[in-house]
mmCIF file of C-alpha atoms and ligand atoms in Angstrom:
data_model
loop_
_atom_site.group_PDB
_atom_site.id
_atom_site.type_symbol
_atom_site.label_atom_id
_atom_site.label_comp_id
_atom_site.label_asym_id
_atom_site.label_seq_id
_atom_site.Cartn_x
_atom_site.Cartn_y
_atom_site.Cartn_z
ATOM 1 C CA MET A 1087 2.759 29.592 3.822
ATOM 2 C CA MET A 1088 2.911 25.816 3.946
ATOM 3 C CA ASP A 1089 -0.322 23.848 3.595
ATOM 4 C CA LYS A 1090 -2.212 22.961 6.757
ATOM 5 C CA ARG A 1091 -1.655 19.191 6.619
ATOM 6 C CA ASN A 1092 2.052 19.592 6.261
ATOM 7 C CA ALA A 1093 2.191 22.208 9.024
ATOM 8 C CA ILE A 1094 0.326 19.936 11.421
ATOM 9 C CA LYS A 1095 2.618 17.026 10.603
ATOM 10 C CA ILE A 1096 5.699 19.134 11.401
ATOM 11 C CA ILE A 1097 4.166 20.437 14.633
ATOM 12 C CA LYS A 1098 3.333 16.890 15.771
ATOM 13 C CA GLU A 1099 6.924 15.803 15.185
ATOM 14 C CA LYS A 1100 8.297 18.810 17.051
ATOM 15 C CA ILE A 1101 6.020 18.144 20.021
ATOM 16 C CA LYS A 1102 7.004 14.493 20.089
ATOM 17 C CA ALA A 1103 10.682 15.402 20.287
ATOM 18 C CA ALA A 1104 10.268 18.233 22.807
ATOM 19 C CA SER A 1105 10.877 18.050 26.538
ATOM 20 C CA ASN A 1106 9.025 21.199 27.461
ATOM 21 C CA LEU A 1107 6.267 23.372 26.049
ATOM 22 C CA VAL A 1108 4.698 26.778 26.615
ATOM 23 C CA ILE A 1109 1.268 27.898 25.449
ATOM 24 C CA LEU A 1110 0.741 31.637 25.095
ATOM 25 C CA SER A 1111 -2.988 32.206 24.863
ATOM 26 C CA GLY A 1112 -5.216 35.175 24.126
ATOM 27 C CA ALA A 1113 -8.917 35.928 23.777
ATOM 28 C CA GLY A 1114 -9.220 33.796 20.617
ATOM 29 C CA ILE A 1115 -8.841 30.571 22.623
ATOM 30 C CA SER A 1116 -12.073 31.392 24.499
ATOM 31 C CA ALA A 1117 -13.975 32.602 21.414
ATOM 32 C CA GLU A 1118 -15.467 29.161 20.768
ATOM 33 C CA SER A 1119 -16.752 29.134 24.342
ATOM 34 C CA GLY A 1120 -18.817 32.154 23.350
ATOM 35 C CA ILE A 1121 -16.699 34.888 24.956
ATOM 36 C CA PRO A 1122 -16.170 37.837 22.590
ATOM 37 C CA THR A 1123 -12.569 38.766 21.735
ATOM 38 C CA PHE A 1124 -11.374 42.326 22.310
ATOM 39 C CA ARG A 1125 -10.674 43.433 18.801
ATOM 40 C CA GLY A 1126 -13.073 41.267 16.821
ATOM 41 C CA GLU A 1127 -16.281 42.500 15.219
ATOM 42 C CA ASP A 1128 -18.214 41.545 18.357
ATOM 43 C CA GLY A 1129 -15.578 43.116 20.620
ATOM 44 C CA LEU A 1130 -17.547 46.278 21.283
ATOM 45 C CA TRP A 1131 -19.575 46.830 24.420
ATOM 46 C CA LYS A 1132 -22.273 49.438 23.933
ATOM 47 C CA LYS A 1133 -20.317 52.078 22.049
ATOM 48 C CA TYR A 1134 -17.025 51.559 23.891
ATOM 49 C CA ARG A 1135 -13.828 49.881 22.857
ATOM 50 C CA ALA A 1136 -11.942 47.837 25.480
ATOM 51 C CA GLU A 1137 -9.093 50.363 25.419
ATOM 52 C CA GLU A 1138 -11.478 53.080 26.593
ATOM 53 C CA LEU A 1139 -12.655 51.075 29.602
ATOM 54 C CA ALA A 1140 -9.617 49.048 30.650
ATOM 55 C CA SER A 1141 -7.595 51.972 31.936
ATOM 56 C CA PRO A 1142 -6.901 53.612 35.299
ATOM 57 C CA LYS A 1143 -8.074 56.932 33.829
ATOM 58 C CA ALA A 1144 -11.466 55.487 32.847
ATOM 59 C CA PHE A 1145 -11.858 53.996 36.331
ATOM 60 C CA SER A 1146 -10.970 57.187 38.171
ATOM 61 C CA SER A 1147 -13.281 59.314 36.051
ATOM 62 C CA ASN A 1148 -16.200 56.864 35.888
ATOM 63 C CA PRO A 1149 -15.856 53.808 38.149
ATOM 64 C CA GLU A 1150 -19.556 52.945 37.789
ATOM 65 C CA LEU A 1151 -19.272 52.651 34.020
ATOM 66 C CA VAL A 1152 -16.141 50.494 34.270
ATOM 67 C CA TRP A 1153 -17.781 48.275 36.882
ATOM 68 C CA GLU A 1154 -20.917 48.012 34.732
ATOM 69 C CA TRP A 1155 -18.720 46.627 31.941
ATOM 70 C CA TYR A 1156 -16.919 44.211 34.232
ATOM 71 C CA ASN A 1157 -20.183 43.054 35.816
ATOM 72 C CA TRP A 1158 -21.607 42.442 32.346
ATOM 73 C CA ARG A 1159 -18.512 40.415 31.456
ATOM 74 C CA ARG A 1160 -18.579 38.494 34.742
ATOM 75 C CA GLU A 1161 -22.157 37.402 34.066
ATOM 76 C CA LEU A 1162 -21.303 36.490 30.474
ATOM 77 C CA ILE A 1163 -18.233 34.440 31.466
ATOM 78 C CA ARG A 1164 -20.090 32.766 34.334
ATOM 79 C CA SER A 1165 -22.356 31.038 31.816
ATOM 80 C CA LYS A 1166 -19.511 29.773 29.597
ATOM 81 C CA LYS A 1167 -17.522 26.560 29.654
ATOM 82 C CA PRO A 1168 -14.037 25.576 28.473
ATOM 83 C CA ASN A 1169 -13.961 24.416 24.846
ATOM 84 C CA GLN A 1170 -12.015 21.823 22.897
ATOM 85 C CA ALA A 1171 -8.958 24.094 22.744
ATOM 86 C CA HIS A 1172 -8.780 24.402 26.545
ATOM 87 C CA ILE A 1173 -9.223 20.625 26.825
ATOM 88 C CA SER A 1174 -6.301 20.065 24.442
ATOM 89 C CA CYS A 1175 -4.152 22.211 26.728
ATOM 90 C CA VAL A 1176 -5.056 19.873 29.594
ATOM 91 C CA ASP A 1177 -3.962 16.904 27.444
ATOM 92 C CA LEU A 1178 -0.668 18.660 26.775
ATOM 93 C CA GLU A 1179 -0.101 19.266 30.489
ATOM 94 C CA LYS A 1180 -0.730 15.554 31.096
ATOM 95 C CA LYS A 1181 1.981 14.744 28.559
ATOM 96 C CA PHE A 1182 4.587 17.320 29.660
ATOM 97 C CA LYS A 1183 3.668 17.412 33.368
ATOM 98 C CA ASP A 1184 5.759 20.049 35.188
ATOM 99 C CA LYS A 1185 7.528 20.927 31.929
ATOM 100 C CA PHE A 1186 4.371 22.624 30.711
ATOM 101 C CA THR A 1187 3.235 26.207 31.277
ATOM 102 C CA ILE A 1188 0.329 28.275 30.028
ATOM 103 C CA ILE A 1189 0.965 31.993 29.901
ATOM 104 C CA THR A 1190 -2.440 33.522 29.353
ATOM 105 C CA GLN A 1191 -3.534 37.074 28.722
ATOM 106 C CA ASN A 1192 -7.083 35.981 29.481
ATOM 107 C CA VAL A 1193 -8.808 36.875 32.705
ATOM 108 C CA ASP A 1194 -11.696 34.402 32.324
ATOM 109 C CA GLY A 1195 -10.188 31.511 34.327
ATOM 110 C CA LEU A 1196 -11.244 28.921 31.705
ATOM 111 C CA HIS A 1197 -7.822 27.256 31.526
ATOM 112 C CA GLN A 1198 -7.997 26.415 35.245
ATOM 113 C CA GLN A 1199 -11.662 25.462 34.941
ATOM 114 C CA ALA A 1200 -10.688 22.978 32.211
ATOM 115 C CA GLY A 1201 -8.143 21.416 34.574
ATOM 116 C CA ASN A 1202 -4.789 23.052 33.841
ATOM 117 C CA ASN A 1203 -2.649 23.646 36.916
ATOM 118 C CA ASN A 1204 0.334 25.594 35.690
ATOM 119 C CA VAL A 1205 -1.245 28.813 34.455
ATOM 120 C CA ILE A 1206 0.357 32.252 34.611
ATOM 121 C CA GLU A 1207 -2.403 34.873 34.443
ATOM 122 C CA LEU A 1208 -0.506 37.850 33.071
ATOM 123 C CA HIS A 1209 -3.411 40.297 33.076
ATOM 124 C CA GLY A 1210 -5.149 39.149 36.259
ATOM 125 C CA ASN A 1211 -8.456 37.430 36.868
ATOM 126 C CA ILE A 1212 -11.983 38.768 36.460
ATOM 127 C CA TRP A 1213 -13.198 36.888 39.567
ATOM 128 C CA LYS A 1214 -10.756 38.743 41.822
ATOM 129 C CA THR A 1215 -11.196 42.201 43.304
ATOM 130 C CA ARG A 1216 -8.578 44.508 44.778
ATOM 131 C CA CYS A 1217 -9.208 47.312 47.237
ATOM 132 C CA THR A 1218 -8.015 50.691 45.904
ATOM 133 C CA ASN A 1219 -7.409 51.769 49.512
ATOM 134 C CA CYS A 1220 -5.863 48.862 51.454
ATOM 135 C CA GLY A 1221 -4.829 46.651 48.517
ATOM 136 C CA ASP A 1222 -6.623 43.545 49.812
ATOM 137 C CA ILE A 1223 -7.165 40.975 47.031
ATOM 138 C CA LYS A 1224 -10.106 38.570 47.219
ATOM 139 C CA GLU A 1225 -11.739 36.039 44.977
ATOM 140 C CA ASN A 1226 -15.388 37.036 44.756
ATOM 141 C CA LYS A 1227 -17.722 35.273 42.358
ATOM 142 C CA SER A 1228 -20.927 36.783 43.669
ATOM 143 C CA THR A 1229 -22.919 39.396 41.815
ATOM 144 C CA LEU A 1230 -21.461 42.805 42.589
ATOM 145 C CA GLY A 1231 -22.981 46.270 42.445
ATOM 146 C CA ASN A 1232 -21.550 49.065 40.330
ATOM 147 C CA LEU A 1233 -19.559 50.549 43.254
ATOM 148 C CA PRO A 1234 -18.503 47.529 45.351
ATOM 149 C CA LYS A 1235 -16.797 48.286 48.662
ATOM 150 C CA CYS A 1236 -14.044 46.592 50.667
ATOM 151 C CA SER A 1237 -15.234 44.528 53.638
ATOM 152 C CA ILE A 1238 -12.144 45.550 55.623
ATOM 153 C CA CYS A 1239 -11.822 49.315 55.104
ATOM 154 C CA ASN A 1240 -14.883 50.280 53.010
ATOM 155 C CA GLY A 1241 -12.582 51.503 50.215
ATOM 156 C CA LEU A 1242 -13.686 51.217 46.590
ATOM 157 C CA LEU A 1243 -12.910 47.840 45.030
ATOM 158 C CA ARG A 1244 -11.550 47.462 41.498
ATOM 159 C CA PRO A 1245 -11.170 44.419 39.309
ATOM 160 C CA HIS A 1246 -7.807 42.670 39.950
ATOM 161 C CA ILE A 1247 -6.872 43.154 36.327
ATOM 162 C CA VAL A 1248 -3.941 44.833 34.575
ATOM 163 C CA TRP A 1249 -5.141 47.854 32.642
ATOM 164 C CA PHE A 1250 -3.331 49.820 29.960
ATOM 165 C CA GLY A 1251 -0.409 51.779 31.360
ATOM 166 C CA GLU A 1252 -0.230 49.602 34.465
ATOM 167 C CA ALA A 1253 2.739 47.393 35.252
ATOM 168 C CA LEU A 1254 2.348 43.633 35.134
ATOM 169 C CA ASP A 1255 3.089 41.684 38.314
ATOM 170 C CA GLU A 1256 6.887 41.451 38.440
ATOM 171 C CA GLU A 1257 7.001 37.967 39.869
ATOM 172 C CA LEU A 1258 4.662 36.601 37.185
ATOM 173 C CA LEU A 1259 6.625 38.371 34.467
ATOM 174 C CA TYR A 1260 9.837 36.856 35.813
ATOM 175 C CA LYS A 1261 8.270 33.384 35.786
ATOM 176 C CA ALA A 1262 7.026 33.921 32.235
ATOM 177 C CA TYR A 1263 10.432 34.960 30.900
ATOM 178 C CA LYS A 1264 12.094 32.105 32.744
ATOM 179 C CA VAL A 1265 10.005 29.492 30.923
ATOM 180 C CA LEU A 1266 10.130 31.353 27.587
ATOM 181 C CA LEU A 1267 13.923 31.400 27.672
ATOM 182 C CA SER A 1268 14.253 27.691 28.311
ATOM 183 C CA THR A 1269 11.379 26.088 26.408
ATOM 184 C CA ASP A 1270 11.671 23.937 23.288
ATOM 185 C CA ILE A 1271 8.283 24.966 21.890
ATOM 186 C CA VAL A 1272 5.891 27.872 22.188
ATOM 187 C CA ILE A 1273 2.371 27.631 20.803
ATOM 188 C CA VAL A 1274 0.823 31.088 20.434
ATOM 189 C CA VAL A 1275 -2.971 30.723 20.261
ATOM 190 C CA GLY A 1276 -5.677 33.284 19.571
ATOM 191 C CA THR A 1277 -3.913 36.523 20.272
ATOM 192 C CA SER A 1278 -3.649 39.520 17.988
ATOM 193 C CA GLY A 1279 -0.111 39.999 19.326
ATOM 194 C CA ILE A 1280 -0.346 43.743 19.680
ATOM 195 C CA VAL A 1281 -0.472 44.236 23.446
ATOM 196 C CA TYR A 1282 2.891 44.500 25.176
ATOM 197 C CA PRO A 1283 4.747 42.970 26.893
ATOM 198 C CA ALA A 1284 3.023 39.696 25.818
ATOM 199 C CA ALA A 1285 3.472 40.736 22.179
ATOM 200 C CA GLN A 1286 7.201 40.256 22.462
ATOM 201 C CA PHE A 1287 7.131 36.835 24.128
ATOM 202 C CA ALA A 1288 7.141 34.786 20.913
ATOM 203 C CA GLY A 1289 10.163 36.716 19.625
ATOM 204 C CA THR A 1290 11.995 36.299 22.924
ATOM 205 C CA ALA A 1291 11.490 32.544 22.903
ATOM 206 C CA LYS A 1292 12.446 32.222 19.267
ATOM 207 C CA ASP A 1293 15.652 34.217 19.797
ATOM 208 C CA SER A 1294 16.637 31.805 22.530
ATOM 209 C CA GLY A 1295 16.071 28.784 20.302
ATOM 210 C CA ALA A 1296 12.430 27.771 20.735
ATOM 211 C CA PHE A 1297 10.335 26.487 17.842
ATOM 212 C CA VAL A 1298 7.398 28.893 17.690
ATOM 213 C CA ILE A 1299 3.966 27.956 16.345
ATOM 214 C CA GLU A 1300 1.027 30.293 15.864
ATOM 215 C CA ILE A 1301 -2.618 29.231 15.650
ATOM 216 C CA ASP A 1302 -5.102 31.943 14.701
ATOM 217 C CA ILE A 1303 -8.054 32.348 12.366
ATOM 218 C CA LYS A 1304 -6.374 35.431 10.907
ATOM 219 C CA GLU A 1305 -2.918 36.589 10.009
ATOM 220 C CA THR A 1306 -1.375 38.683 12.813
ATOM 221 C CA PRO A 1307 1.748 40.868 13.096
ATOM 222 C CA GLN A 1308 3.444 37.768 14.596
ATOM 223 C CA SER A 1309 2.628 35.436 11.702
ATOM 224 C CA SER A 1310 5.698 36.227 9.639
ATOM 225 C CA LEU A 1311 8.016 35.960 12.664
ATOM 226 C CA VAL A 1312 7.079 32.476 13.807
ATOM 227 C CA ASP A 1313 8.318 29.109 12.495
ATOM 228 C CA VAL A 1314 4.882 27.775 11.563
ATOM 229 C CA SER A 1315 1.640 29.696 11.378
ATOM 230 C CA VAL A 1316 -1.594 27.742 11.045
ATOM 231 C CA ARG A 1317 -4.855 29.434 10.027
ATOM 232 C CA GLY A 1318 -7.832 27.933 11.794
ATOM 233 C CA LYS A 1319 -9.933 27.797 14.905
ATOM 234 C CA ALA A 1320 -8.106 26.941 18.098
ATOM 235 C CA GLY A 1321 -10.768 24.363 18.985
ATOM 236 C CA GLU A 1322 -10.167 22.554 15.697
ATOM 237 C CA ILE A 1323 -6.389 22.836 15.264
ATOM 238 C CA LEU A 1324 -5.206 22.147 18.829
ATOM 239 C CA PRO A 1325 -6.976 18.754 19.070
ATOM 240 C CA LEU A 1326 -5.366 17.736 15.760
ATOM 241 C CA ILE A 1327 -1.935 18.519 17.140
ATOM 242 C CA VAL A 1328 -2.488 16.771 20.453
ATOM 243 C CA GLU A 1329 -4.181 13.703 18.978
ATOM 244 C CA SER A 1330 -0.972 12.433 17.404
ATOM 245 C CA ASN A 1331 0.913 12.616 20.651
ATOM 246 C CA ASN A 1332 -1.451 10.416 22.565
ATOM 247 C CA LYS A 1333 -1.112 7.559 20.126
HETATM 248 C C1 BJW B 842 -9.100 33.149 17.130
HETATM 249 C C2 BJW B 842 -10.382 32.615 17.244
HETATM 250 C C3 BJW B 842 -10.483 31.211 17.276
HETATM 251 C C4 BJW B 842 -10.548 34.771 17.267
HETATM 252 N N1 BJW B 842 -9.397 30.471 17.184
HETATM 253 N N2 BJW B 842 -8.032 32.374 17.035
HETATM 254 C C5 BJW B 842 5.640 48.797 23.750
HETATM 255 C C6 BJW B 842 5.266 49.310 22.513
HETATM 256 C C7 BJW B 842 4.031 49.954 22.359
HETATM 257 C C8 BJW B 842 3.141 50.074 23.422
HETATM 258 C C9 BJW B 842 3.507 49.564 24.645
HETATM 259 C C10 BJW B 842 4.747 48.944 24.791
HETATM 260 N N3 BJW B 842 4.837 48.527 26.074
HETATM 261 C C11 BJW B 842 3.701 48.868 26.727
HETATM 262 C C12 BJW B 842 2.861 49.512 25.881
HETATM 263 C C13 BJW B 842 1.514 50.035 26.214
HETATM 264 C C14 BJW B 842 0.448 48.985 26.285
HETATM 265 C C15 BJW B 842 0.315 48.339 24.905
HETATM 266 O O1 BJW B 842 0.775 47.252 24.644
HETATM 267 N N4 BJW B 842 -0.384 48.981 24.004
HETATM 268 C C16 BJW B 842 -0.604 48.433 22.666
HETATM 269 C C17 BJW B 842 -2.100 48.433 22.349
HETATM 270 C C18 BJW B 842 0.247 49.147 21.682
HETATM 271 N N5 BJW B 842 0.731 47.966 27.289
HETATM 272 C C19 BJW B 842 0.459 48.158 28.567
HETATM 273 O O2 BJW B 842 -0.007 49.228 28.954
HETATM 274 C C20 BJW B 842 0.780 47.050 29.554
HETATM 275 N N6 BJW B 842 1.510 47.600 30.634
HETATM 276 C C21 BJW B 842 2.821 47.880 30.548
HETATM 277 O O3 BJW B 842 3.518 47.518 29.658
HETATM 278 O O4 BJW B 842 3.273 48.603 31.607
HETATM 279 C C22 BJW B 842 4.620 49.132 31.569
HETATM 280 C C23 BJW B 842 4.846 49.816 32.892
HETATM 281 C C24 BJW B 842 5.985 49.532 33.586
HETATM 282 C C25 BJW B 842 6.207 50.172 34.818
HETATM 283 C C26 BJW B 842 5.264 51.066 35.330
HETATM 284 C C27 BJW B 842 4.103 51.302 34.630
HETATM 285 C C28 BJW B 842 3.884 50.674 33.420
HETATM 286 C C29 BJW B 842 -0.494 46.476 30.171
HETATM 287 C C30 BJW B 842 -1.354 45.796 29.186
HETATM 288 C C31 BJW B 842 -2.657 45.333 29.859
HETATM 289 C C32 BJW B 842 -3.640 44.792 28.842
HETATM 290 N N7 BJW B 842 -4.902 44.693 29.422
HETATM 291 C C33 BJW B 842 -6.044 44.209 28.622
HETATM 292 C C34 BJW B 842 -7.399 44.589 29.285
HETATM 293 C C35 BJW B 842 -7.636 44.102 30.609
HETATM 294 C C36 BJW B 842 -8.126 42.689 30.601
HETATM 295 C C37 BJW B 842 -9.633 42.543 30.701
HETATM 296 O O5 BJW B 842 -10.354 43.394 31.228
HETATM 297 O O6 BJW B 842 -10.081 41.511 30.245
HETATM 298 O O7 BJW B 842 -5.919 42.815 28.383
HETATM 299 S S1 BJW B 842 -6.107 44.867 26.994
HETATM 300 C C38 BJW B 842 -6.764 43.465 26.219
HETATM 301 O O8 BJW B 842 -5.829 43.077 25.197
HETATM 302 C C39 BJW B 842 -6.753 42.349 27.279
HETATM 303 C C40 BJW B 842 -6.108 41.231 26.527
HETATM 304 O O9 BJW B 842 -5.518 40.317 27.434
HETATM 305 C C41 BJW B 842 -5.118 41.908 25.634
HETATM 306 C C42 BJW B 842 -4.680 41.108 24.445
HETATM 307 O O10 BJW B 842 -5.745 40.847 23.574
HETATM 308 P P1 BJW B 842 -5.822 39.450 22.809
HETATM 309 O O11 BJW B 842 -5.964 38.360 23.770
HETATM 310 O O12 BJW B 842 -4.709 39.373 21.858
HETATM 311 O O13 BJW B 842 -7.237 39.601 22.060
HETATM 312 P P2 BJW B 842 -7.595 40.219 20.633
HETATM 313 O O14 BJW B 842 -9.072 40.423 20.602
HETATM 314 O O15 BJW B 842 -6.768 41.399 20.338
HETATM 315 O O16 BJW B 842 -7.172 39.095 19.611
HETATM 316 C C43 BJW B 842 -7.860 37.870 19.484
HETATM 317 C C44 BJW B 842 -7.184 37.020 18.450
HETATM 318 O O17 BJW B 842 -7.832 35.757 18.391
HETATM 319 C C45 BJW B 842 -7.248 37.607 17.029
HETATM 320 O O18 BJW B 842 -5.970 37.479 16.390
HETATM 321 C C46 BJW B 842 -8.287 36.718 16.313
HETATM 322 O O19 BJW B 842 -8.048 36.570 14.927
HETATM 323 C C47 BJW B 842 -8.113 35.412 17.047
HETATM 324 N N8 BJW B 842 -9.254 34.500 17.068
HETATM 325 N N9 BJW B 842 -11.309 33.620 17.230
HETATM 326 C C48 BJW B 842 -8.209 31.048 17.011
HETATM 327 N N10 BJW B 842 -11.722 30.580 17.324
HETATM 328 ZN ZN1 ZN B 843 -9.740 47.845 51.760
#
């Protein structure tokens, strides 16, 4: 692995020469805002792993437990703010304008809260609910009970989030592949790179000619596949990369 200074220098040059850029973000980009990642040491809720709660099976067998988890996360996220890494993504959007896209696996909404406009939320949004009966989707930031009901049909609401085994929104997936296949650069930030289909995005972009950068505090299964992998916190590395391009 090349040393950090050299890696950052190369990344700065690549960004300077690029006409478009994609950020692929995961839970690690919100870690410095105080939101636990899924698979980190603090990723457990009570005795459950995310995989045990984020599934249609878990919801059908115990919707109250699943809602309890989501309500806990909603309250946690409500108190958090975008960090330096999110702010750097806003700076990048200012530079690349409509040639900039964030594809995020996060459901916390912090990219938009920071001021990014072009955000594809692959796995949904924790502030949205969907009726399991009539399908109505609403943004609802108020405090919910553990069995919230639809105001239209009284059906049980669920979080508007993509769980394991569920298909991602086709239109969003199409948009994501469209930008991945035509971008000059992809910066993969704070994702363990094990959840599909997002896990194959970096490879897809690289195969079609993009320069792929990874920023993560740890090595991931993607690290050996990308062009440059930088070990460090998103909130420290991203500002270093962006800094150069504003000068
Ligand atoms: C930092 C940091 C700092 C920390 N700075 N870095 C192909 C092969 C094998 C399996 C499959 C396959 N295709 C599909 C599957 C099954 C499944 C899957 O991928 N399973 C794998 C676990 C193997 N995928 C699905 O089921 C998907 N659906 C699908 O493909 O459907 C097909 C279908 C088609 C037609 C009909 C029906 C079905 C859906 C996946 C949905 C994922 N949902 C979740 C939960 C809901 C969201 C929520 O409630 O919040 O999304 S799972 C969870 O993982 C969440 C995340 O978005 C996602 C990714 O996690 P992420 O972001 O990578 O977080 P971590 O914690 O894993 O990693 C954090 C990283 O940050 C680490 O690397 C740290 O080191 C780092 N870090 N601090 C920088 N300061
Ligand atoms: Zn309804």
